[in-house]
CSV table of C-alpha atoms in Angstrom, one decimal:
chain,number,residue,atom,x,y,z
A,1,UNK,CA,0.0,0.0,0.0
A,2,UNK,CA,2.8,2.4,0.9
A,3,UNK,CA,4.4,1.9,-2.5
A,4,UNK,CA,1.1,2.6,-4.2
A,5,UNK,CA,0.6,5.8,-2.3
A,6,UNK,CA,4.2,7.0,-3.1
A,7,UNK,CA,3.6,6.2,-6.7
A,8,UNK,CA,0.3,8.2,-6.7
A,9,UNK,CA,2.0,11.1,-5.0
A,10,UNK,CA,4.8,11.0,-7.6
A,11,UNK,CA,2.2,11.1,-10.4
A,12,UNK,CA,0.4,14.0,-8.8
A,13,UNK,CA,3.6,16.0,-8.2
A,14,UNK,CA,4.8,15.3,-11.8
A,15,UNK,CA,1.5,16.5,-13.2
A,16,UNK,CA,1.7,19.6,-11.0
A,17,UNK,CA,5.3,20.3,-12.1
A,18,UNK,CA,4.3,19.9,-15.7
A,19,UNK,CA,1.4,22.2,-15.3
A,20,UNK,CA,3.5,24.9,-13.7
A,21,UNK,CA,6.2,24.5,-16.4
A,22,UNK,CA,3.6,24.9,-19.1
A,23,UNK,CA,2.2,28.0,-17.4
A,24,UNK,CA,5.7,29.4,-17.1
A,25,UNK,CA,6.4,28.7,-20.8
A,26,UNK,CA,3.1,30.4,-21.7
A,27,UNK,CA,3.9,33.4,-19.5
A,28,UNK,CA,7.4,33.6,-21.1
A,29,UNK,CA,5.9,33.6,-24.6
A,30,UNK,CA,3.6,36.4,-23.6
A,31,UNK,CA,6.3,38.5,-22.0
A,32,UNK,CA,6.7,42.2,-22.9
A,33,UNK,CA,10.1,42.5,-21.2
A,34,UNK,CA,12.9,43.7,-23.4
A,35,UNK,CA,16.2,41.9,-23.2
A,36,UNK,CA,19.5,43.3,-24.6
A,37,UNK,CA,20.6,41.7,-27.9
A,38,UNK,CA,23.2,44.1,-29.2
A,39,UNK,CA,24.5,47.1,-27.1
A,40,UNK,CA,27.0,48.7,-29.4
A,41,UNK,CA,28.5,51.8,-27.8
A,42,UNK,CA,31.5,52.0,-30.1
A,43,UNK,CA,34.1,51.9,-27.3
A,44,UNK,CA,36.2,49.9,-29.7
A,45,UNK,CA,36.3,48.8,-33.4
A,46,UNK,CA,34.9,45.4,-34.1
A,47,UNK,CA,34.7,45.5,-37.9
A,48,UNK,CA,35.5,43.0,-40.6
A,49,UNK,CA,35.2,43.0,-44.4
A,50,UNK,CA,32.7,40.3,-44.8
A,51,UNK,CA,32.6,37.8,-41.8
A,52,UNK,CA,30.8,38.0,-38.5
A,53,UNK,CA,32.7,36.5,-35.5
A,54,UNK,CA,34.7,37.6,-33.7
A,55,UNK,CA,33.9,41.0,-35.4
A,56,UNK,CA,30.4,42.3,-34.6
A,57,UNK,CA,30.0,44.2,-37.9
A,58,UNK,CA,30.8,43.7,-41.6
A,59,UNK,CA,31.6,46.5,-44.0
A,60,UNK,CA,29.4,45.6,-46.9
A,61,UNK,CA,25.8,44.5,-47.4
A,62,UNK,CA,25.7,40.7,-46.8
A,63,UNK,CA,24.3,40.3,-50.3
A,64,UNK,CA,27.4,41.9,-51.7
A,65,UNK,CA,25.9,45.0,-53.3
A,66,UNK,CA,27.1,48.6,-52.9
A,67,UNK,CA,24.4,51.2,-53.7
A,68,UNK,CA,24.3,54.9,-54.4
A,69,UNK,CA,27.2,57.0,-55.9
A,70,UNK,CA,30.0,56.1,-53.4
A,71,UNK,CA,31.9,52.9,-53.2
A,72,UNK,CA,31.9,51.3,-49.7
A,73,UNK,CA,35.4,50.6,-48.4
A,74,UNK,CA,36.8,47.9,-46.2
A,75,UNK,CA,37.8,48.8,-42.6
A,76,UNK,CA,41.5,49.7,-42.2
A,77,UNK,CA,43.9,52.5,-41.5
A,78,UNK,CA,42.7,54.4,-44.6
A,79,UNK,CA,39.1,53.2,-44.4
A,80,UNK,CA,36.0,55.4,-43.7
A,81,UNK,CA,35.5,54.2,-40.1
A,82,UNK,CA,37.0,55.8,-37.0
A,83,UNK,CA,36.1,55.3,-33.3
A,84,UNK,CA,37.1,57.9,-30.8
A,85,UNK,CA,35.6,58.8,-27.4
A,86,UNK,CA,32.7,56.4,-27.9
A,87,UNK,CA,31.7,57.9,-31.2
A,88,UNK,CA,31.8,56.1,-34.6
A,89,UNK,CA,32.5,58.3,-37.6
A,90,UNK,CA,31.8,57.2,-41.2
A,91,UNK,CA,33.4,59.6,-43.7
A,92,UNK,CA,32.6,60.0,-47.3
A,93,UNK,CA,35.4,61.6,-49.4
A,94,UNK,CA,36.8,61.6,-53.0
A,95,UNK,CA,39.8,59.4,-53.8
A,96,UNK,CA,42.8,60.5,-55.9
A,97,UNK,CA,40.8,59.8,-59.1
A,98,UNK,CA,37.9,62.0,-57.9
A,99,UNK,CA,35.6,59.1,-57.2
A,100,UNK,CA,33.5,59.1,-54.0
A,101,UNK,CA,34.1,56.5,-51.3
A,102,UNK,CA,32.3,56.0,-48.1
A,103,UNK,CA,31.2,53.3,-45.6
A,104,UNK,CA,28.5,50.9,-44.4
A,105,UNK,CA,28.3,48.6,-41.4
A,106,UNK,CA,26.0,45.6,-41.1
A,107,UNK,CA,25.5,43.4,-38.0
A,108,UNK,CA,25.3,40.3,-40.2
A,109,UNK,CA,27.1,38.4,-43.0
A,110,UNK,CA,26.1,36.3,-46.1
A,111,UNK,CA,25.7,33.1,-44.1
A,112,UNK,CA,23.0,34.6,-41.9
A,113,UNK,CA,25.2,34.9,-38.9
A,114,UNK,CA,24.7,38.2,-36.9
A,115,UNK,CA,22.8,40.0,-34.2
A,116,UNK,CA,19.1,40.7,-34.4
A,117,UNK,CA,15.6,39.9,-33.2
A,118,UNK,CA,12.2,39.4,-34.7
A,119,UNK,CA,10.3,41.3,-32.1
A,120,UNK,CA,11.7,44.1,-30.0
A,121,UNK,CA,13.2,47.6,-30.2
A,122,UNK,CA,16.0,49.0,-32.3
A,123,UNK,CA,17.6,52.4,-31.8
A,124,UNK,CA,20.5,54.5,-33.0
A,125,UNK,CA,21.7,57.9,-31.8
A,126,UNK,CA,23.2,59.8,-34.7
A,127,UNK,CA,24.2,63.2,-36.0
A,128,UNK,CA,23.5,63.7,-39.7
A,129,UNK,CA,26.2,65.3,-42.0
A,130,UNK,CA,25.1,68.5,-43.7
A,131,UNK,CA,25.0,69.0,-47.5
A,132,UNK,CA,23.0,68.1,-50.6
A,133,UNK,CA,23.6,64.8,-52.2
A,134,UNK,CA,24.3,63.0,-48.9
A,135,UNK,CA,22.2,59.9,-48.1
A,136,UNK,CA,22.8,58.5,-44.6
A,137,UNK,CA,20.5,55.8,-43.1
A,138,UNK,CA,19.8,53.5,-40.1
A,139,UNK,CA,17.9,50.5,-41.3
A,140,UNK,CA,17.0,46.8,-40.7
A,141,UNK,CA,17.2,43.8,-43.0
A,142,UNK,CA,16.3,40.1,-42.8
A,143,UNK,CA,18.8,38.0,-40.8
A,144,UNK,CA,18.9,34.9,-43.0
A,145,UNK,CA,21.3,33.5,-45.6
A,146,UNK,CA,21.4,35.7,-48.7
A,147,UNK,CA,20.2,32.9,-51.0
A,148,UNK,CA,16.7,33.3,-49.3
A,149,UNK,CA,15.3,36.2,-51.3
A,150,UNK,CA,11.6,36.0,-51.2
A,151,UNK,CA,9.4,38.0,-48.8
A,152,UNK,CA,12.2,39.7,-47.0
A,153,UNK,CA,11.2,42.7,-44.8
A,154,UNK,CA,13.3,45.8,-44.8
A,155,UNK,CA,12.6,48.7,-42.4
A,156,UNK,CA,14.3,52.1,-42.9
A,157,UNK,CA,14.2,53.7,-39.5
A,158,UNK,CA,15.7,56.9,-40.9
A,159,UNK,CA,16.6,57.7,-44.5
A,160,UNK,CA,17.9,61.2,-44.8
A,161,UNK,CA,18.4,63.2,-48.0
A,162,UNK,CA,20.8,66.0,-47.4
A,163,UNK,CA,19.1,68.6,-49.6
A,164,UNK,CA,15.8,68.3,-47.6
A,165,UNK,CA,17.0,69.9,-44.3
A,166,UNK,CA,13.7,69.8,-42.4
A,167,UNK,CA,12.5,66.2,-42.8
A,168,UNK,CA,13.5,62.6,-43.3
A,169,UNK,CA,11.6,59.5,-44.3
A,170,UNK,CA,10.8,56.2,-42.6
A,171,UNK,CA,9.9,53.2,-44.8
A,172,UNK,CA,8.6,49.6,-44.6
A,173,UNK,CA,9.5,47.4,-47.6
A,174,UNK,CA,8.7,43.8,-48.5
A,175,UNK,CA,11.0,42.5,-51.2
A,176,UNK,CA,10.4,39.6,-53.7
A,177,UNK,CA,13.2,38.9,-56.1
A,178,UNK,CA,11.5,36.2,-58.2
A,179,UNK,CA,8.0,37.6,-57.9
A,180,UNK,CA,8.6,41.4,-58.2
A,181,UNK,CA,4.9,42.1,-58.6
A,182,UNK,CA,4.6,41.1,-54.9
A,183,UNK,CA,7.2,43.7,-53.8
A,184,UNK,CA,5.7,46.6,-52.0
A,185,UNK,CA,6.4,49.4,-49.6
A,186,UNK,CA,5.0,52.3,-47.6
A,187,UNK,CA,6.9,55.4,-46.7
A,188,UNK,CA,6.2,58.4,-44.4
A,189,UNK,CA,7.8,61.9,-44.3
A,190,UNK,CA,8.8,62.9,-40.8
A,191,UNK,CA,9.0,66.7,-40.5
A,192,UNK,CA,11.6,68.2,-38.2
A,193,UNK,CA,12.9,71.6,-37.2
A,194,UNK,CA,15.0,73.2,-40.0
A,195,UNK,CA,18.6,72.1,-39.8
A,196,UNK,CA,18.1,70.3,-36.4
A,197,UNK,CA,19.2,66.9,-37.7
A,198,UNK,CA,22.7,68.2,-38.6
A,199,UNK,CA,23.0,70.5,-35.5
A,200,UNK,CA,23.0,67.8,-32.8
A,201,UNK,CA,22.5,64.1,-32.1
A,202,UNK,CA,19.0,62.6,-32.1
A,203,UNK,CA,17.7,59.1,-31.4
A,204,UNK,CA,15.9,57.1,-34.1
A,205,UNK,CA,14.0,54.0,-33.0
A,206,UNK,CA,11.5,51.4,-34.1
A,207,UNK,CA,9.5,48.9,-32.1
A,208,UNK,CA,8.4,45.7,-33.9
A,209,UNK,CA,5.7,43.4,-32.6
A,210,UNK,CA,3.3,41.0,-34.3
A,211,UNK,CA,0.7,43.8,-34.5
A,212,UNK,CA,2.6,46.9,-35.6
A,213,UNK,CA,5.9,48.5,-36.6
A,214,UNK,CA,6.1,51.8,-34.6
A,215,UNK,CA,8.7,54.5,-35.4
A,216,UNK,CA,10.1,56.8,-32.8
A,217,UNK,CA,12.1,60.1,-32.9
A,218,UNK,CA,13.8,61.1,-29.6
A,219,UNK,CA,11.5,58.7,-27.7
A,220,UNK,CA,8.3,60.0,-29.2
A,221,UNK,CA,6.1,58.0,-31.6
A,222,UNK,CA,6.0,59.5,-35.1
A,223,UNK,CA,4.5,56.8,-37.3
A,224,UNK,CA,3.0,53.3,-37.3
A,225,UNK,CA,2.3,50.5,-39.8
A,226,UNK,CA,0.8,47.0,-39.5
A,227,UNK,CA,3.4,44.3,-39.3
A,228,UNK,CA,3.6,42.5,-42.7
A,229,UNK,CA,2.9,38.8,-42.6
A,230,UNK,CA,6.2,38.1,-44.3
A,231,UNK,CA,8.1,39.0,-41.1
A,232,UNK,CA,9.0,35.4,-40.2
A,233,UNK,CA,12.4,35.8,-38.5
A,234,UNK,CA,14.8,38.2,-37.0
A,235,UNK,CA,16.1,41.5,-38.4
A,236,UNK,CA,19.5,43.0,-38.0
A,237,UNK,CA,20.7,46.7,-38.1
A,238,UNK,CA,22.8,48.5,-40.7
A,239,UNK,CA,24.2,52.1,-40.7
A,240,UNK,CA,25.7,53.8,-43.7
A,241,UNK,CA,26.6,57.1,-45.3
A,242,UNK,CA,25.7,56.7,-49.0
A,243,UNK,CA,25.5,59.4,-51.7
A,244,UNK,CA,22.9,60.2,-54.3
A,245,UNK,CA,19.8,58.1,-53.9
A,246,UNK,CA,18.5,59.7,-57.2
A,247,UNK,CA,19.6,63.2,-56.2
A,248,UNK,CA,22.7,65.1,-57.6
A,249,UNK,CA,25.9,64.9,-55.7
A,250,UNK,CA,27.8,67.7,-57.4
A,251,UNK,CA,27.4,70.0,-54.3
A,252,UNK,CA,28.1,67.3,-51.7
A,253,UNK,CA,30.8,68.5,-49.2
A,254,UNK,CA,34.2,66.7,-49.4
A,255,UNK,CA,34.7,65.2,-46.8
A,256,UNK,CA,31.4,64.6,-45.1
A,257,UNK,CA,31.0,62.6,-41.9
A,258,UNK,CA,28.1,60.8,-40.2
A,259,UNK,CA,28.5,60.5,-36.4
A,260,UNK,CA,27.0,57.5,-34.5
A,261,UNK,CA,26.9,57.4,-30.7
A,262,UNK,CA,25.4,54.0,-30.3
A,263,UNK,CA,23.2,51.2,-31.9
A,264,UNK,CA,21.1,49.3,-29.4
A,265,UNK,CA,18.9,46.2,-30.1
A,266,UNK,CA,16.5,44.7,-27.5
A,267,UNK,CA,14.5,41.6,-28.1
A,268,UNK,CA,11.2,40.4,-26.7
A,269,UNK,CA,8.7,37.6,-27.1
A,270,UNK,CA,5.5,38.0,-29.2
A,271,UNK,CA,3.7,39.3,-26.2
A,272,UNK,CA,0.1,39.0,-25.2
A,273,UNK,CA,-2.7,39.0,-27.9
A,274,UNK,CA,-3.4,42.7,-27.3
A,275,UNK,CA,0.3,43.6,-27.9
A,276,UNK,CA,3.0,45.2,-25.8
A,277,UNK,CA,3.4,48.9,-25.1
A,278,UNK,CA,5.8,50.0,-27.8
A,279,UNK,CA,9.0,51.9,-27.2
A,280,UNK,CA,12.5,51.7,-25.6
A,281,UNK,CA,13.1,49.8,-22.3
A,282,UNK,CA,12.1,51.9,-19.3
A,283,UNK,CA,14.9,50.8,-17.0
A,284,UNK,CA,17.9,51.8,-19.2
């Protein structure tokens, strides 16, 4: 009889433990708590040409394509990247042949290795360079091997065109390489005080949840879009100083420098059905 009672108690305790474990798992999946994924404060350089690990950043788009009217250079003593006093500078300048060069950093490589999250909050603190023809950006791309090309979500947290000195744009793209008719996007002009983006640092953020993509400027919500169903995995951050973007570069100052104080990425679970309050972590 004693053995039977002990066996029954073990079954009951096992069921109770399983029940509590399931409840804990459900609570975890519904959590709105933000956890650090990448806290890049640029206290040191961790840049490589094309491979993540041990470097945290690569110096080209993982799919191997430069864009705009400046060639993106590798890191090195004569490259476009400098880190000093916790500030990253990316400098665009003309080479000896008069061709523009500049820089891009991506927290991923072609294999899909990198730092990112599907749901959470991304933020960069930056100071824009002045001058027409300049095209700096902080944006997110799909963290997956580059041979996976269909339904990739891209989020442009800030895309700044230097000739428009009182606004920038935020964009949500969905890209299809083999079915281009399914490619789509939505953009929004974010108005700003004249010249303020180049006069001082500002924070540009985006919160991503199953329900919405919410954009922030200096901690204040400025735009929101429904999350596209194609968002099926993590996104990683990129920062760059490009030139052109369809606009003339003949009056772009040489040199021109984008300053970046930090890039922070926080991840969270999907959250409860009603969604999580969007925005940066409150305890930072």
